[in-house]
Amino acid sequence: MSLMNKMRSNISKEEVNALEKQAHFNGEVIVVDSDIAVNEAIAFLQQQTVVGFDTETRPSFTRGEVNEVSLLQVATLNRAYLFRVNVVGITDALTHFLENEQVLKIGLSLHDDFRAMRRRKHGLEPKGFVDLQKICPAYGIREQSLRSMYAILFNERMSKQARLTNWEMEKLPEKAIAYAALDAYACLRIYNAIMELAVPPVYRFGLLQ
């Protein structure tokens, strides 16, 4: 029996919270908060074939208030860049990367990320993005949250402690930095894992009715 057939499709929040092993990103984390740092980061990332991607926005506690995206996270398996776009903006170099379809960028619920980025950078046309919520169901994973997907595949618990961080504070706490890096890394690790599974029939992707 293949791993895809044996893999469970769902996991409860209680089961995730009960997992003993906590997930960590053990690679290098680079906070990008200057034009020079942006250019150095993009020079590295443009050489990659596939990366993990996520965004963070300062939480709003006022009904109807919508904040602009504060952080873009891009990760390889051993390095994560945290672009503080509330400081440097979405520069031309960063825009070029986001619109480069030659580098696959793996994320989750990407329509929300796109909407948030476009509020800060009008006319942005993201390309080369893969949404885990659209491909994981074909491999038998019915959960929609990153935390649940990660728990199913790796039996590890992702912390949510820094979720409500003010991502626009002058200096980000180390816990927040670790949380943000892990989210992007987790997307990439999930993608790599499911790409090693047997390719499902096309109807599992909804390509055939």
Coordinates of C-alpha atoms in Angstrom, one line a residue:
M1 CA 0.0 0.0 0.0
S2 CA 1.4 3.4 -0.9
L3 CA 2.0 6.2 1.5
M4 CA -0.7 8.2 -0.1
N5 CA -3.2 5.4 0.6
K6 CA -2.1 5.1 4.2
M7 CA -1.9 8.8 4.9
R8 CA -4.8 10.2 7.0
S9 CA -6.9 13.0 5.4
N10 CA -7.9 14.9 8.6
I11 CA -6.6 15.7 12.0
S12 CA -8.3 17.5 14.9
K13 CA -7.0 20.6 16.7
E14 CA -6.8 18.6 19.8
E15 CA -4.7 16.0 18.1
V16 CA -2.3 18.6 16.8
N17 CA -2.0 20.3 20.2
A18 CA -1.2 16.9 21.7
L19 CA 1.8 16.2 19.5
E20 CA 5.0 16.1 21.5
K21 CA 7.4 17.3 18.9
Q22 CA 7.3 21.0 18.0
A23 CA 8.3 22.1 14.5
H24 CA 11.3 24.4 14.1
F25 CA 13.2 26.0 11.2
N26 CA 16.8 25.5 11.9
G27 CA 18.3 27.4 9.0
E28 CA 19.6 30.9 8.7
V29 CA 17.0 33.7 9.0
I30 CA 17.7 37.1 7.5
V31 CA 15.6 40.1 8.2
V32 CA 15.5 42.4 5.2
D33 CA 14.9 46.0 6.0
S34 CA 17.0 48.0 3.6
D35 CA 17.3 48.4 -0.2
I36 CA 20.7 46.9 -0.2
A37 CA 19.5 43.9 1.7
V38 CA 16.6 43.5 -0.6
N39 CA 18.8 43.4 -3.7
E40 CA 21.2 40.8 -2.0
A41 CA 18.2 38.6 -1.0
I42 CA 16.7 38.7 -4.5
A43 CA 20.0 37.9 -6.1
F44 CA 20.0 34.7 -4.1
L45 CA 16.4 33.8 -4.5
Q46 CA 16.3 34.3 -8.3
Q47 CA 18.7 31.4 -8.5
Q48 CA 16.3 29.0 -6.8
T49 CA 13.8 26.7 -8.5
V50 CA 11.2 26.4 -5.7
V51 CA 10.8 28.3 -2.4
G52 CA 8.2 28.6 0.3
F53 CA 6.2 31.8 0.7
D54 CA 4.0 33.5 3.2
T55 CA 3.0 37.0 4.4
E56 CA 2.1 38.6 7.7
T57 CA -0.1 41.7 8.3
R58 CA -0.4 43.7 11.5
P59 CA -3.6 42.4 13.2
S60 CA -6.6 44.7 13.4
F61 CA -8.9 44.7 16.4
T62 CA -11.2 47.3 14.9
R63 CA -14.1 46.1 12.8
G64 CA -13.7 47.1 9.2
E65 CA -10.1 48.1 9.5
V66 CA -7.8 46.5 7.0
N67 CA -4.0 46.9 7.4
E68 CA -1.4 46.7 4.6
V69 CA 0.9 43.7 4.5
S70 CA 3.9 44.1 6.8
L71 CA 6.1 41.1 6.0
L72 CA 6.9 38.8 3.1
Q73 CA 8.6 35.6 4.0
V74 CA 10.5 33.5 1.4
A75 CA 12.4 30.4 2.4
T76 CA 14.6 27.6 1.0
L77 CA 15.2 24.5 3.1
N78 CA 18.1 26.2 4.9
R79 CA 17.6 30.0 4.5
A80 CA 14.6 32.3 5.1
Y81 CA 14.3 35.9 4.2
L82 CA 11.9 38.2 6.0
F83 CA 11.2 41.2 3.9
R84 CA 9.9 44.1 6.1
V85 CA 7.8 45.7 3.3
N86 CA 6.3 48.2 5.8
V87 CA 9.8 49.6 6.0
V88 CA 11.2 49.1 2.4
G89 CA 8.0 48.7 0.4
I90 CA 7.7 46.2 -2.4
T91 CA 10.7 47.4 -4.4
D92 CA 11.2 46.9 -8.2
A93 CA 13.6 44.0 -7.4
L94 CA 11.1 42.3 -5.2
T95 CA 8.3 42.9 -7.7
H96 CA 10.4 41.3 -10.4
F97 CA 10.9 38.2 -8.2
L98 CA 7.2 38.0 -7.3
E99 CA 6.4 38.2 -11.0
N100 CA 9.0 35.7 -12.1
E101 CA 7.3 32.5 -13.2
Q102 CA 10.6 30.6 -13.4
V103 CA 10.8 30.4 -9.6
L104 CA 8.0 28.4 -8.1
K105 CA 6.7 30.0 -4.9
I106 CA 4.7 27.6 -2.6
G107 CA 2.1 29.2 -0.3
L108 CA -1.3 28.7 1.2
S109 CA -4.6 30.6 0.6
L110 CA -2.7 32.7 -1.9
H111 CA -5.6 34.8 -3.0
D112 CA -5.5 36.5 0.4
D113 CA -1.7 37.2 0.1
F114 CA -2.2 38.5 -3.4
R115 CA -4.9 40.9 -2.3
A116 CA -2.8 42.1 0.6
M117 CA 0.3 42.7 -1.6
R118 CA -1.7 44.5 -4.2
R119 CA -2.9 47.0 -1.6
R120 CA 0.7 47.9 -1.1
K121 CA 1.9 47.6 -4.7
H122 CA -0.8 48.5 -7.2
G123 CA -0.5 46.7 -10.5
L124 CA 1.5 43.7 -9.0
E125 CA 0.9 40.5 -11.0
P126 CA 2.2 37.6 -9.0
K127 CA 3.3 34.6 -11.1
G128 CA 4.8 31.2 -10.5
F129 CA 2.8 30.6 -7.3
V130 CA 1.4 27.2 -6.2
D131 CA -1.4 27.1 -3.6
L132 CA -1.2 24.0 -1.3
Q133 CA -4.9 24.3 -0.6
K134 CA -5.5 23.5 -4.3
I135 CA -3.1 20.5 -4.7
C136 CA -3.1 18.8 -1.3
P137 CA -6.7 17.4 -1.6
A138 CA -5.6 15.4 -4.7
Y139 CA -3.1 13.6 -2.5
G140 CA -5.7 12.8 0.2
I141 CA -5.1 15.7 2.6
R142 CA -8.4 17.4 3.2
E143 CA -7.2 19.9 5.8
Q144 CA -7.0 23.5 4.7
S145 CA -4.7 25.0 7.4
L146 CA -0.9 24.9 7.2
R147 CA -0.6 23.7 10.8
S148 CA -2.9 20.7 10.1
M149 CA -1.2 19.8 6.9
Y150 CA 2.2 19.9 8.6
A151 CA 1.0 17.7 11.5
I152 CA -0.4 15.1 9.1
L153 CA 2.8 14.8 7.1
F154 CA 5.5 15.3 9.7
N155 CA 3.8 14.5 13.1
E156 CA 5.0 17.9 14.4
R157 CA 3.2 20.8 16.0
M158 CA 3.6 24.3 14.7
S159 CA 3.4 27.0 17.4
K160 CA 0.7 29.7 17.1
Q161 CA 2.1 31.9 19.9
A162 CA 3.3 34.7 17.7
R163 CA 0.3 34.9 15.4
L164 CA -1.0 38.2 16.7
T165 CA 2.4 40.0 16.7
N166 CA 2.5 43.6 15.7
W167 CA 4.6 43.0 12.6
E168 CA 5.3 46.7 12.2
M169 CA 7.1 47.2 15.6
E170 CA 10.5 48.7 15.3
K171 CA 12.3 45.5 16.2
L172 CA 10.6 42.1 15.8
P173 CA 10.9 39.7 18.8
E174 CA 12.9 36.5 18.2
K175 CA 9.8 34.4 18.7
A176 CA 8.0 36.3 15.9
I177 CA 11.0 36.0 13.6
A178 CA 11.1 32.2 14.2
Y179 CA 7.3 31.9 13.7
A180 CA 7.4 33.8 10.4
A181 CA 10.4 31.9 9.0
L182 CA 8.8 28.5 9.9
D183 CA 5.6 29.4 8.0
A184 CA 7.4 29.9 4.7
Y185 CA 9.6 26.9 5.3
A186 CA 6.7 24.7 6.2
C187 CA 5.0 25.5 2.8
L188 CA 8.1 24.3 1.0
R189 CA 8.6 21.2 3.1
I190 CA 5.0 20.2 2.6
Y191 CA 5.3 20.7 -1.2
N192 CA 8.5 18.7 -1.4
A193 CA 6.9 15.8 0.6
I194 CA 3.8 15.5 -1.6
M195 CA 5.8 15.7 -4.8
E196 CA 7.5 12.5 -3.7
L197 CA 4.2 10.7 -3.6
A198 CA 2.6 8.9 -6.5
V199 CA 0.9 11.2 -8.9
P200 CA -2.9 10.9 -8.3
P201 CA -5.3 10.4 -11.2
V202 CA -6.2 13.6 -13.0
Y203 CA -9.8 13.6 -11.6
R204 CA -8.4 14.0 -8.1
F205 CA -7.3 17.5 -9.2
G206 CA -10.7 18.3 -10.5
L207 CA -9.4 18.3 -14.1
L208 CA -12.0 15.9 -15.3
Q209 CA -15.7 15.9 -14.4

